[in-house]
Short mmCIF file of C-alpha atoms (C1' of nucleotides) in Angstrom, two decimals:
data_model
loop_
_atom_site.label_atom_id
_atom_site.label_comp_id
_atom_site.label_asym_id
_atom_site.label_seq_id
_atom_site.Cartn_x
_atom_site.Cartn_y
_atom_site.Cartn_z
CA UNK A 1 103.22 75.43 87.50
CA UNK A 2 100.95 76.69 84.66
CA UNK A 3 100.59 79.61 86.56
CA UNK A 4 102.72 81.99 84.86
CA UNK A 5 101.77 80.50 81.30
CA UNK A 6 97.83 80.58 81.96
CA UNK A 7 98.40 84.14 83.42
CA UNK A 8 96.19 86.33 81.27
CA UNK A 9 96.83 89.74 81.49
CA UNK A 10 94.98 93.01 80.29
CA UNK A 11 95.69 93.75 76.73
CA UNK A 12 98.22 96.35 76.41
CA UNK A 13 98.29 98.74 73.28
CA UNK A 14 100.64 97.32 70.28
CA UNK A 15 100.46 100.31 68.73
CA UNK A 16 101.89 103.80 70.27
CA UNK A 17 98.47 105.29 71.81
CA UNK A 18 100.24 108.86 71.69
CA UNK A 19 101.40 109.01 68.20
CA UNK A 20 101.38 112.59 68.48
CA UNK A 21 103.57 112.66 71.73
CA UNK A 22 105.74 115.61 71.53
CA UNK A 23 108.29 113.49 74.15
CA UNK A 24 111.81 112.72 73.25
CA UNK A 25 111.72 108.77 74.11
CA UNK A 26 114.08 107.03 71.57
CA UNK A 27 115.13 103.25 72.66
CA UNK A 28 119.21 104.74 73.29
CA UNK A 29 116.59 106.75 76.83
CA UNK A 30 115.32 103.88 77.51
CA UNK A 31 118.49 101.74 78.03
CA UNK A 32 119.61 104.52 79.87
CA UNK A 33 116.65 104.68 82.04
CA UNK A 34 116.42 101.22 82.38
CA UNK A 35 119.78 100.98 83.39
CA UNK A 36 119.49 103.46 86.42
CA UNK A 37 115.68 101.36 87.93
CA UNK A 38 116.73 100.58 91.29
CA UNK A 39 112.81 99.18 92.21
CA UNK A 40 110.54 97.52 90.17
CA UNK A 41 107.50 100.14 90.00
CA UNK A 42 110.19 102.08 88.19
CA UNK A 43 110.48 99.40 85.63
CA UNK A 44 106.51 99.00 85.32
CA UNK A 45 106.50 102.93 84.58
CA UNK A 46 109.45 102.84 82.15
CA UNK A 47 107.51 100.08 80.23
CA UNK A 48 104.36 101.79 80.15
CA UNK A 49 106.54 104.46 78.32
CA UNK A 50 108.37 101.87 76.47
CA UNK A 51 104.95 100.94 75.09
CA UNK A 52 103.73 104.69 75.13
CA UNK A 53 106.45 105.55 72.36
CA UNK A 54 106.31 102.82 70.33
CA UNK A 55 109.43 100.79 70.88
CA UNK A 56 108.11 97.58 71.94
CA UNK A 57 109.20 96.20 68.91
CA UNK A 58 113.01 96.38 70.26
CA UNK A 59 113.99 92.88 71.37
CA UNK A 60 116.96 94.46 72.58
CA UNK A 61 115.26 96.99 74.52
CA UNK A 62 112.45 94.10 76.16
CA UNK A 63 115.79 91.95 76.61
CA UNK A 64 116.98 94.34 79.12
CA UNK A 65 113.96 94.71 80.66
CA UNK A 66 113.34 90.61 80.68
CA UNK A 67 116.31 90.49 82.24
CA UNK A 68 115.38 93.50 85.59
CA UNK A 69 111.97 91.51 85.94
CA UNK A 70 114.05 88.44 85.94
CA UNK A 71 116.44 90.12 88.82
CA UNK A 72 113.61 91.09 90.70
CA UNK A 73 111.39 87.81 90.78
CA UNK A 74 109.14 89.24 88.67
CA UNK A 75 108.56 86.55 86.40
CA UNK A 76 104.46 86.86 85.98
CA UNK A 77 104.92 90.87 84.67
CA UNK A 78 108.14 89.42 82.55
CA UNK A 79 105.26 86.80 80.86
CA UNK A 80 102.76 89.50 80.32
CA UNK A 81 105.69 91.73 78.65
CA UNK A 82 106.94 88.45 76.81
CA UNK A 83 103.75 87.16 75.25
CA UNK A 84 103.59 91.36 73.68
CA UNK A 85 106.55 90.60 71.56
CA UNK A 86 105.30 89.88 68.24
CA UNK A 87 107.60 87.39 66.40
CA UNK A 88 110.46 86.82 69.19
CA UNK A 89 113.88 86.06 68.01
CA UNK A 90 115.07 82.60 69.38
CA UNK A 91 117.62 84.66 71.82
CA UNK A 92 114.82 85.81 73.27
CA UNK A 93 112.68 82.69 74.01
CA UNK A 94 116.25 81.68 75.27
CA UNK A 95 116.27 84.29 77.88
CA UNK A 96 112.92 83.72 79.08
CA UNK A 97 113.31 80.31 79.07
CA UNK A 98 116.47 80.74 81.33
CA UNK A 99 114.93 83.07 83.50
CA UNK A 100 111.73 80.57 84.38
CA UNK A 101 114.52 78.01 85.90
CA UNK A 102 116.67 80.86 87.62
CA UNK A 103 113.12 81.72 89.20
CA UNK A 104 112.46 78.71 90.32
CA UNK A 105 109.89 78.13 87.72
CA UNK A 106 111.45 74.87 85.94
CA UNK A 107 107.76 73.89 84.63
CA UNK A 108 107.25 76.87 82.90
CA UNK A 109 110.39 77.07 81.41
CA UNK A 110 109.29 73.70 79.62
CA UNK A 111 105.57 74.29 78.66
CA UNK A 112 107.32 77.74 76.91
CA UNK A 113 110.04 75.41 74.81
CA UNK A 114 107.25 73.25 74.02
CA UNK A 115 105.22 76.51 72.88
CA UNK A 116 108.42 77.60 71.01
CA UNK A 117 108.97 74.20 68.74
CA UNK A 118 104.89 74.54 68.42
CA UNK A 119 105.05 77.98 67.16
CA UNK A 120 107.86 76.90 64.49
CA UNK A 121 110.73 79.08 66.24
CA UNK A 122 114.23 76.93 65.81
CA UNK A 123 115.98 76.00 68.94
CA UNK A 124 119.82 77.22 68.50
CA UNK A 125 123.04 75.78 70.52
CA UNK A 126 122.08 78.17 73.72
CA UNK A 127 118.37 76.78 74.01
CA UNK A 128 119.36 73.27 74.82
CA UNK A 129 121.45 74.43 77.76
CA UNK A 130 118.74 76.26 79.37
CA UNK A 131 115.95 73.78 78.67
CA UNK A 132 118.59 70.98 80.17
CA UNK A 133 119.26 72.71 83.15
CA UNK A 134 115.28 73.06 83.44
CA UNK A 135 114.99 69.34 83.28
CA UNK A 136 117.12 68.90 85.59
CA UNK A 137 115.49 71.41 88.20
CA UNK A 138 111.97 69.82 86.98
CA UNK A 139 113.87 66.50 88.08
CA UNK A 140 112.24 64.97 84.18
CA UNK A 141 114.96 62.94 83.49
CA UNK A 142 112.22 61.52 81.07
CA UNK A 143 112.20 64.86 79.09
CA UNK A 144 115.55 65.13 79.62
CA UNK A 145 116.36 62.13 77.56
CA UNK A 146 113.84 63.20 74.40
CA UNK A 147 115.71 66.87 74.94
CA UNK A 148 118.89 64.62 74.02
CA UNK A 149 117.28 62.83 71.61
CA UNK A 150 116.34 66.63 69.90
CA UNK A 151 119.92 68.13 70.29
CA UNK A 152 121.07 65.03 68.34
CA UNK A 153 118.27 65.40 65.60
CA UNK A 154 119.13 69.21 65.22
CA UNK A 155 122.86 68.65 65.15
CA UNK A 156 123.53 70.59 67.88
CA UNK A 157 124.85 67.34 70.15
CA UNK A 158 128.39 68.37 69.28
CA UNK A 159 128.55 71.92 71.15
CA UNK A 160 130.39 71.55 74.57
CA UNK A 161 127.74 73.38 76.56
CA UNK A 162 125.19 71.17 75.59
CA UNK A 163 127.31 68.05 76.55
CA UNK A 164 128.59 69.31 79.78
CA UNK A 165 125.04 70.27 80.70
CA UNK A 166 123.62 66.85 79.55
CA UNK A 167 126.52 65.26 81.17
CA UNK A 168 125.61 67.26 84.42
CA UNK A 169 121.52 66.06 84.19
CA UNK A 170 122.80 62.46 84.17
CA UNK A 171 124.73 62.76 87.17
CA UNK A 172 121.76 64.75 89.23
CA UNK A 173 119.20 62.13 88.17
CA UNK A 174 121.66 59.79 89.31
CA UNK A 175 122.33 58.34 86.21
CA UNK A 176 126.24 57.47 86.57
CA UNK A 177 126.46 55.61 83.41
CA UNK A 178 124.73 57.54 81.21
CA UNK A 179 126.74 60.72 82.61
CA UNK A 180 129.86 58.40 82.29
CA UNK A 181 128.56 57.77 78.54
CA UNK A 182 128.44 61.11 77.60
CA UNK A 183 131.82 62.43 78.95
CA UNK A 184 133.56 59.27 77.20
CA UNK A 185 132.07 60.57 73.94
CA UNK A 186 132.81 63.88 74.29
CA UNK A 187 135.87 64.86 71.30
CA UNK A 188 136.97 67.87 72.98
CA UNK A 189 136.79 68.54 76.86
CA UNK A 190 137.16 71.41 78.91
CA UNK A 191 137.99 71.79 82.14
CA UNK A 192 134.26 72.55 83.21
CA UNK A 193 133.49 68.46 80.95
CA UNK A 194 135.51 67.20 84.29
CA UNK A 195 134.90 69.43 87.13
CA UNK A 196 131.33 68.06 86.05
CA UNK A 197 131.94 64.70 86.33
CA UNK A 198 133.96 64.87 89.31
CA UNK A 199 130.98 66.57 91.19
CA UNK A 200 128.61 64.66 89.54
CA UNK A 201 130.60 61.36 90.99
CA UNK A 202 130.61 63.14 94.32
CA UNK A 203 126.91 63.30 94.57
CA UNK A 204 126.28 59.94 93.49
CA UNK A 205 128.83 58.82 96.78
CA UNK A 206 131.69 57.95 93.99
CA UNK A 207 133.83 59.54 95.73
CA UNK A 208 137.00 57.35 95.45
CA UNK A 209 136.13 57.27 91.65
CA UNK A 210 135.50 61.09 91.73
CA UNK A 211 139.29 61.05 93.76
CA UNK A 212 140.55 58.78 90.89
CA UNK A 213 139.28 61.28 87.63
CA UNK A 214 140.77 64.06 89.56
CA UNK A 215 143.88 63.29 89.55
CA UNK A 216 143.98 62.38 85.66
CA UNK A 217 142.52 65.87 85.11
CA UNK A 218 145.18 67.91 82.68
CA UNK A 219 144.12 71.34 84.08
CA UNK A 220 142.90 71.66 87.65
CA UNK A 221 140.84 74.98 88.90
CA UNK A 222 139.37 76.45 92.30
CA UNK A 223 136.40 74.77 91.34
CA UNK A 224 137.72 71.37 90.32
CA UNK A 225 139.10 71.36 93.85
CA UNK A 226 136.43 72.76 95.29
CA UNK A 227 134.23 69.75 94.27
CA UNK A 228 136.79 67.57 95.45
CA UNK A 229 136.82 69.25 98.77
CA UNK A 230 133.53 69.59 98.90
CA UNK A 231 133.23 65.63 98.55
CA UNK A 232 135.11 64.76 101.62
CA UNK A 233 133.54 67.55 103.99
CA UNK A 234 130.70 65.07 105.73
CA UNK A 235 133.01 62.17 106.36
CA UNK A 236 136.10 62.73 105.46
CA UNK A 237 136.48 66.25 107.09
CA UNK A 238 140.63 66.23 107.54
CA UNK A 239 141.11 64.78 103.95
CA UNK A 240 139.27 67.91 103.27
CA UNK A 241 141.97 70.07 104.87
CA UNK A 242 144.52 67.73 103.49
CA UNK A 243 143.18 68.83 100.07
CA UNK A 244 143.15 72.58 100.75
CA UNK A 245 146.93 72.32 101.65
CA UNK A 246 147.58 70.34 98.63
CA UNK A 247 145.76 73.31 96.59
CA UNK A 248 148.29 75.88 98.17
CA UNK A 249 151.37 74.14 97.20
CA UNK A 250 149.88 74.12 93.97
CA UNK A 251 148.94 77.80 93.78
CA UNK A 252 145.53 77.37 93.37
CA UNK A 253 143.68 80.24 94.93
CA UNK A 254 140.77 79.31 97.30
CA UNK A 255 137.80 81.41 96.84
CA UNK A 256 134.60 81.87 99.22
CA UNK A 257 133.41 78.20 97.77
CA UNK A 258 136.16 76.59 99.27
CA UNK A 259 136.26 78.38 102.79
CA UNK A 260 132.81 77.45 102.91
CA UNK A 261 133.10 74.39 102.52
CA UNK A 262 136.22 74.13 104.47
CA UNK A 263 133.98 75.73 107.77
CA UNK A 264 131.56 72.71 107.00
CA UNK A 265 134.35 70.33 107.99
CA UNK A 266 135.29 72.47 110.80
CA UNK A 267 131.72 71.92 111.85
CA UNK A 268 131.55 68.65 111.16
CA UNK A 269 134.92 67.86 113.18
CA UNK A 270 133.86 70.82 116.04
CA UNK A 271 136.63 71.89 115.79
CA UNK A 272 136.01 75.46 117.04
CA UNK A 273 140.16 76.59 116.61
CA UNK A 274 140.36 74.93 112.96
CA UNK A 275 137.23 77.51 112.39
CA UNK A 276 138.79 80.51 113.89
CA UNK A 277 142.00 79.60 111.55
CA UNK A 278 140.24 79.93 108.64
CA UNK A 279 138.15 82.85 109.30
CA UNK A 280 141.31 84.29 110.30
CA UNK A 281 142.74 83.17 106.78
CA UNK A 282 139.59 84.64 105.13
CA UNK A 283 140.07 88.15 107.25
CA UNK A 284 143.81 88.12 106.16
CA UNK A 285 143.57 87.13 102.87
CA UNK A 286 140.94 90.05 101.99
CA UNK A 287 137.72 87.84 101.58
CA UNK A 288 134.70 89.97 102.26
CA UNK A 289 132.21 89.04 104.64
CA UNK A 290 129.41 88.18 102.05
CA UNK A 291 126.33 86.23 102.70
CA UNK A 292 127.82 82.77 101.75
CA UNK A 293 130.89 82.74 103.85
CA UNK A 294 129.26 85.08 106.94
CA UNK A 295 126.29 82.59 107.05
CA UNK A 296 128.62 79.69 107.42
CA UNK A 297 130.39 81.36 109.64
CA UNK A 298 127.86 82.22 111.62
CA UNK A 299 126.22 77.96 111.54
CA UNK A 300 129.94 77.16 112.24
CA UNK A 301 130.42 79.39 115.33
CA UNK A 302 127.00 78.45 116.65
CA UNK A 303 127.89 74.53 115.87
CA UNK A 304 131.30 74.91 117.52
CA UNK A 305 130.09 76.22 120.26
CA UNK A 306 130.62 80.16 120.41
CA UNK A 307 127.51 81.91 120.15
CA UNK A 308 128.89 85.05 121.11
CA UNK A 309 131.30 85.09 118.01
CA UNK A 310 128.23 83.54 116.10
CA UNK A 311 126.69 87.05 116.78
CA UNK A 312 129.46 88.86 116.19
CA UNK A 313 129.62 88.11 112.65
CA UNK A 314 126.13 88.77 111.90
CA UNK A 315 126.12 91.78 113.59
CA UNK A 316 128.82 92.70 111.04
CA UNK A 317 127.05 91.58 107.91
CA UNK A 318 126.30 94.53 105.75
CA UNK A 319 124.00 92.63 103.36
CA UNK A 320 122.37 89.49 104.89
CA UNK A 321 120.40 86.94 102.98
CA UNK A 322 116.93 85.06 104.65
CA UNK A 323 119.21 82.20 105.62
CA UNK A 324 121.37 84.56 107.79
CA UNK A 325 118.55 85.56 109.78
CA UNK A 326 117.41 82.15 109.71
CA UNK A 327 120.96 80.87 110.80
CA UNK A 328 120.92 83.26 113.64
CA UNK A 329 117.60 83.08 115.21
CA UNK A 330 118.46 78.98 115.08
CA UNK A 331 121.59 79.63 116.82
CA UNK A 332 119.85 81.54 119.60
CA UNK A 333 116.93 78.97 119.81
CA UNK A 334 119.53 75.63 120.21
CA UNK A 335 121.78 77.74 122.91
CA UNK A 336 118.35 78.33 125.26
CA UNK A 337 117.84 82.04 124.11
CA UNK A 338 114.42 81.38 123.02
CA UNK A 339 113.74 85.34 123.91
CA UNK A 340 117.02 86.52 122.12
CA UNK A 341 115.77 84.36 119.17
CA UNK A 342 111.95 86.09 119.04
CA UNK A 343 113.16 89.54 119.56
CA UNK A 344 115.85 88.87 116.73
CA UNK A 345 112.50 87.25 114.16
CA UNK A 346 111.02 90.50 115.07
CA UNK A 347 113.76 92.65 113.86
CA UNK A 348 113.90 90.71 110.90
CA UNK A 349 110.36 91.23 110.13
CA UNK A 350 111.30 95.03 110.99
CA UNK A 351 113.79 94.49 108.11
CA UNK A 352 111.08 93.54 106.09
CA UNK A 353 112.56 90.12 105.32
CA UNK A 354 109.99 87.77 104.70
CA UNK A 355 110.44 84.90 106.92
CA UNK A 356 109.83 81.06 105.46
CA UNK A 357 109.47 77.44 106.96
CA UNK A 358 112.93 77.33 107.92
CA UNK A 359 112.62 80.85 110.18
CA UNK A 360 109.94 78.99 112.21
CA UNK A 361 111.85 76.02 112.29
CA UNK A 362 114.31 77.71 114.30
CA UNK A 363 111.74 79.57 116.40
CA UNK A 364 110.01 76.41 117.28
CA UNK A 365 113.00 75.11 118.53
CA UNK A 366 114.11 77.88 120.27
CA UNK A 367 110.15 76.89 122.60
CA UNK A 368 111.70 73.84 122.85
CA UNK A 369 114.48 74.51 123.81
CA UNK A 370 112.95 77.34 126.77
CA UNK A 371 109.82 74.95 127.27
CA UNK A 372 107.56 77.72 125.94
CA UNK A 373 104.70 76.22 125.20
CA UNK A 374 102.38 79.60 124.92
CA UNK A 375 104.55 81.20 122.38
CA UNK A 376 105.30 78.26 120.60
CA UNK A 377 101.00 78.02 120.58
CA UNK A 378 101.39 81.35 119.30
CA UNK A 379 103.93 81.45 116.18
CA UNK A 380 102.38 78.17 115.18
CA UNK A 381 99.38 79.84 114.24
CA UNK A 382 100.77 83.31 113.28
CA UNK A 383 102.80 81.03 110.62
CA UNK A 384 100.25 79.77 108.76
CA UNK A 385 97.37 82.75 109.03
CA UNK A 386 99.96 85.67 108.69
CA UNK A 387 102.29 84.01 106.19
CA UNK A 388 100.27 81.30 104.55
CA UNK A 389 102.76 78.66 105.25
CA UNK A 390 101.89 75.31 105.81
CA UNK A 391 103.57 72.82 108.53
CA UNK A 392 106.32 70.52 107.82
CA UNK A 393 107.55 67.41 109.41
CA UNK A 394 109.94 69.95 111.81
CA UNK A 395 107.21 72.15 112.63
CA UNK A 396 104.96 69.07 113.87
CA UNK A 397 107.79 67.41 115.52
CA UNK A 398 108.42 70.81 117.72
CA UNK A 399 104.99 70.75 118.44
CA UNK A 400 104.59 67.53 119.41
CA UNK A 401 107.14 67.60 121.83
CA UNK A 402 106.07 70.57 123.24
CA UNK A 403 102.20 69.48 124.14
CA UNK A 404 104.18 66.17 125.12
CA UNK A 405 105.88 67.74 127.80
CA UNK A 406 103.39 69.76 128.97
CA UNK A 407 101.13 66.48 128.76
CA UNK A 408 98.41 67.57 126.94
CA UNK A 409 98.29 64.60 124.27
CA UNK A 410 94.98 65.52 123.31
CA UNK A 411 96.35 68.24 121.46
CA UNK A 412 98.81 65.81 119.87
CA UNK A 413 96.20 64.40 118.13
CA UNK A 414 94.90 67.28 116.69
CA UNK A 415 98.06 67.79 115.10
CA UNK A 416 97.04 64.78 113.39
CA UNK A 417 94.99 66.82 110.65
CA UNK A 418 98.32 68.85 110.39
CA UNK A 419 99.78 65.67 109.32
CA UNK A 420 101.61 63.79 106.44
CA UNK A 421 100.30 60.93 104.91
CA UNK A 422 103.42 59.32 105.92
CA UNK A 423 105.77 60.87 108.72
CA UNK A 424 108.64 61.12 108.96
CA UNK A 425 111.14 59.02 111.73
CA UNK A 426 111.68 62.40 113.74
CA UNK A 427 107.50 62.62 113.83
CA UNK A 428 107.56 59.30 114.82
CA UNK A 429 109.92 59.26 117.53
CA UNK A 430 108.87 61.96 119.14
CA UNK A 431 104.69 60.52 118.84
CA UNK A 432 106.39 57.29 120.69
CA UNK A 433 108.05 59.08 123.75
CA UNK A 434 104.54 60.74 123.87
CA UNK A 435 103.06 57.25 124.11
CA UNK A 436 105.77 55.92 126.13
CA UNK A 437 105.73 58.15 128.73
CA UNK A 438 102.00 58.62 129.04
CA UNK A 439 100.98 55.07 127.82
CA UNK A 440 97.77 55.86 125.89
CA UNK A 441 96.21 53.28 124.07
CA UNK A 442 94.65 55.88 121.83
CA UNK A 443 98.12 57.00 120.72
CA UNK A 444 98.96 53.38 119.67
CA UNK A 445 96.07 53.31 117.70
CA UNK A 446 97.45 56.97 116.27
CA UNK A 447 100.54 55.55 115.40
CA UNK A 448 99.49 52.08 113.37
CA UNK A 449 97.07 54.61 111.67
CA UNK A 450 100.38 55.93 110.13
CA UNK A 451 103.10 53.70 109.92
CA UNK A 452 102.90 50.11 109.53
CA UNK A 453 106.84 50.50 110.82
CA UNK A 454 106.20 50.85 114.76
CA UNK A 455 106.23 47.64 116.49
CA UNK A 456 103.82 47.55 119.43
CA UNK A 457 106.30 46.13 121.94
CA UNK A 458 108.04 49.58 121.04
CA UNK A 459 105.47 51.19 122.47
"C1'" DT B 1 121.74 84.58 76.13
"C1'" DG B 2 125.50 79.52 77.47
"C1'" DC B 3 128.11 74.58 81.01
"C1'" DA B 4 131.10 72.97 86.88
"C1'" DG B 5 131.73 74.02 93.19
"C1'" DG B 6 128.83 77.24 98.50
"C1'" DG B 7 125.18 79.12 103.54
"C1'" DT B 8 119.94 78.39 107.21
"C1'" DC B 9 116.15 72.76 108.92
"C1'" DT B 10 113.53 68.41 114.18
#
DNA sequence: TGCAGGGTCT
């Protein structure tokens, strides 16, 4: 978390080093170079010029290039260019402080809107957004609440941004009332004050509420109905359809939100025609195959039952994200193509897509699933010493099974090192058909060492 | 510079 913040990086010059340069660098080239980087060792070289010529002084020159870094992941070289700036304007902290939560890096967005009310820099009506939206990723519904408390000392309470995105913490923290609270105080609201509440509802399993403040909504979007949708996908999966009708007749749009979420209920229903429909609808309606709606066409195929047309699509995909690979190689591994599923994670890695926990997720299952026990031996351990992950609950519970069936139990327990301090019910269950079948008294001891919720008769 | 809805997991 401090990572980025305690990052210390080698001094850079803050005057021009080349004051004699006879190069014509004004800041109008280096938008224009900026604007045409297409890698990130570009970016490093344009800054090194940036700095070079002396125009690290324009903020809206180091915006732009905040904002590539930010693009690229590269949040630790955005830092070192960030902490150059002397004297940032509050738009910038903004930005930075946006791009730390975009980047996954919630914590950091916080410790640097803590160092900006330090420093004496005054938050403005965009900070509170961004450092709200960081609480909520930082799941600090404690902050979140003296955040509040600050937007009402500041007088900035009133702007509809910072409502909606206060209103939108409460919900995610699961705070219904206080969510409720807010939108019942709110003067003026927009369409985006109730599409919040109605999703916020939604995730706190309101639903019939969520149905209710729907239909007193003046102004209804694709993405008001899209939350609605979205609500009754799991188990409500025709209401979901029912809904998407409804939204024709009212000439609502859909958009690639709401076919994904309508393949969801064809996958939760298995409906394998109902799928086909709307990727037909997508293909005639001019939806491109993008990585959203080709990934979930590719889970929905695979769910439904047609792997060929599963790999159909993804053989089509132009531009395919980690979780298409990942939703592919899955798809092999639960239809018994364990082989199909390696030689497709070894394209990928041709691709030079780095894989994550999810990729070997799928390619333990696909051992499994072909009783492999060798190669599931095998990407075990590539996994952690070629890609530094660590095991999960899934990972375990693959392996598990797999030494279970080939009885080797005593490797079992050396999983146990591997193994949370409290695991979950799939770990579990798949520890007590190891015991069950094999009856070892060892394994019962195993098993009260980590759950106090397995009854020994079970066993 | 801003707020709402989406895909991969035993």
């Amino acid at each position: 978390m401090v990572a980025c913040l305690s990052y210390t990086p080698d001094p850079l010059p803050r005057t021009n080093p080349f004051p004699c340069s006879r190069l014509q660098f004004g800041s109008q080239e280096a938008l224009l170079s900026l604007n045409k980087c297409t890698n990130f060792k570009h970016i490093k070289q344009i800054y090194a010029k940036i700095i070079r010529h002396g125009l690290s002084h324009d903020q809206l020159l180091i915006r732009k290039l905040l904002r590539l870094c930010s693009s690229y992941g590269k949040m630790d070289f955005a830092t070192l260019v960030f902490h150059q700036i002397q004297g940032p304007l509050t738009f910038t902290w903004n930005l930075m402080i946006r791009y730390y939560t975009i980047n996954g890096c919630s914590q950091q967005a916080l410790l640097l809107f803590n160092l900006m009310l330090s420093q004496g820099f005054p938050p403005d009506k965009f900070t509170f957004p961004f450092v709200i939206k960081a609480c909520g990723a930082a799941s600090t519904i404690d902050l979140g609440k003296v955040v509040h408390g600050l937007a009402i000392k500041t007088g900035f309470i009133g702007d509809m941004f910072v409502l909606n995105t206060l209103m939108d913490l409460y919900f995610k923290c699961r705070k219904v009332d206080c969510g409720c609270k807010v939108f019942e105080k709110m003067r003026v609201r927009s369409v985006v004050s109730w599409t919040t509440k109605i999703s916020g509802l939604v995730s706190c399993g309101e639903l019939d509420v969520a149905r209710g403040v729907f239909e007193q909504m003046p102004t209804k979007n694709v993405v008001s109905w899209t939350a609605l949708i979205n609500g009754y996908v799991r188990n409500q999966p025709e209401e979901a359809f029912e809904l998407f009708w409804r939204m024709n007749i009212d000439n609502v749009r859909p958009n690639e939100f709401t076919l994904v979420s309508l393949l969801k209920a064809c996958t939760e229903m298995e409906s394998l025609n109902l799928g086909r429909w709307v990727h037909d609808f997508a293909h005639k309606n001019g939806f491109k195959l993008g990585v959203f709606l080709g990934t979930a066409l590719i889970d929905m195929y695979s769910k439904c039952g047609s792997l060929e047309d599963a790999r159909r699509v993804f053989d089509k995909m132009q531009l395919k994200s980690l979780a298409t690979w990942n939703s592919m190689i899955t798809s092999l591994g639960v239809h018994g193509c364990g082989e199909e599923a390696i030689s497709l994670f070894v394209e990928m890695e041709r691709a030079n897509v780095q894989p994550d926990a999810i990729t070997f997720v799928g390619l333990l299952c696909a051992c499994v699933q072909t009783n492999n026990l060798e190669e599931g031996q095998r990407l075990f351990k590539y996994m952690g010493e070629h890609y530094g992950i660590t095991p999960i609950p899934e990972h375990l519970t693959c392996m598990i099974e797999l030494y279970n069936r080939a009885g080797m139990l005593d490797e079992v327990c050396i999983l146990e090192n591997a193994m949370p301090s409290e695991p979950n019910d799939y770990i579990l269950s798949a520890l007590l058909r190891a015991s069950k079948v094999y009856g070892l008294v060892n394994m019962e001891k195993f098993l009260y060492r980590h759950s106090g919720k397995v009854d020994s008769s079970a066993v």
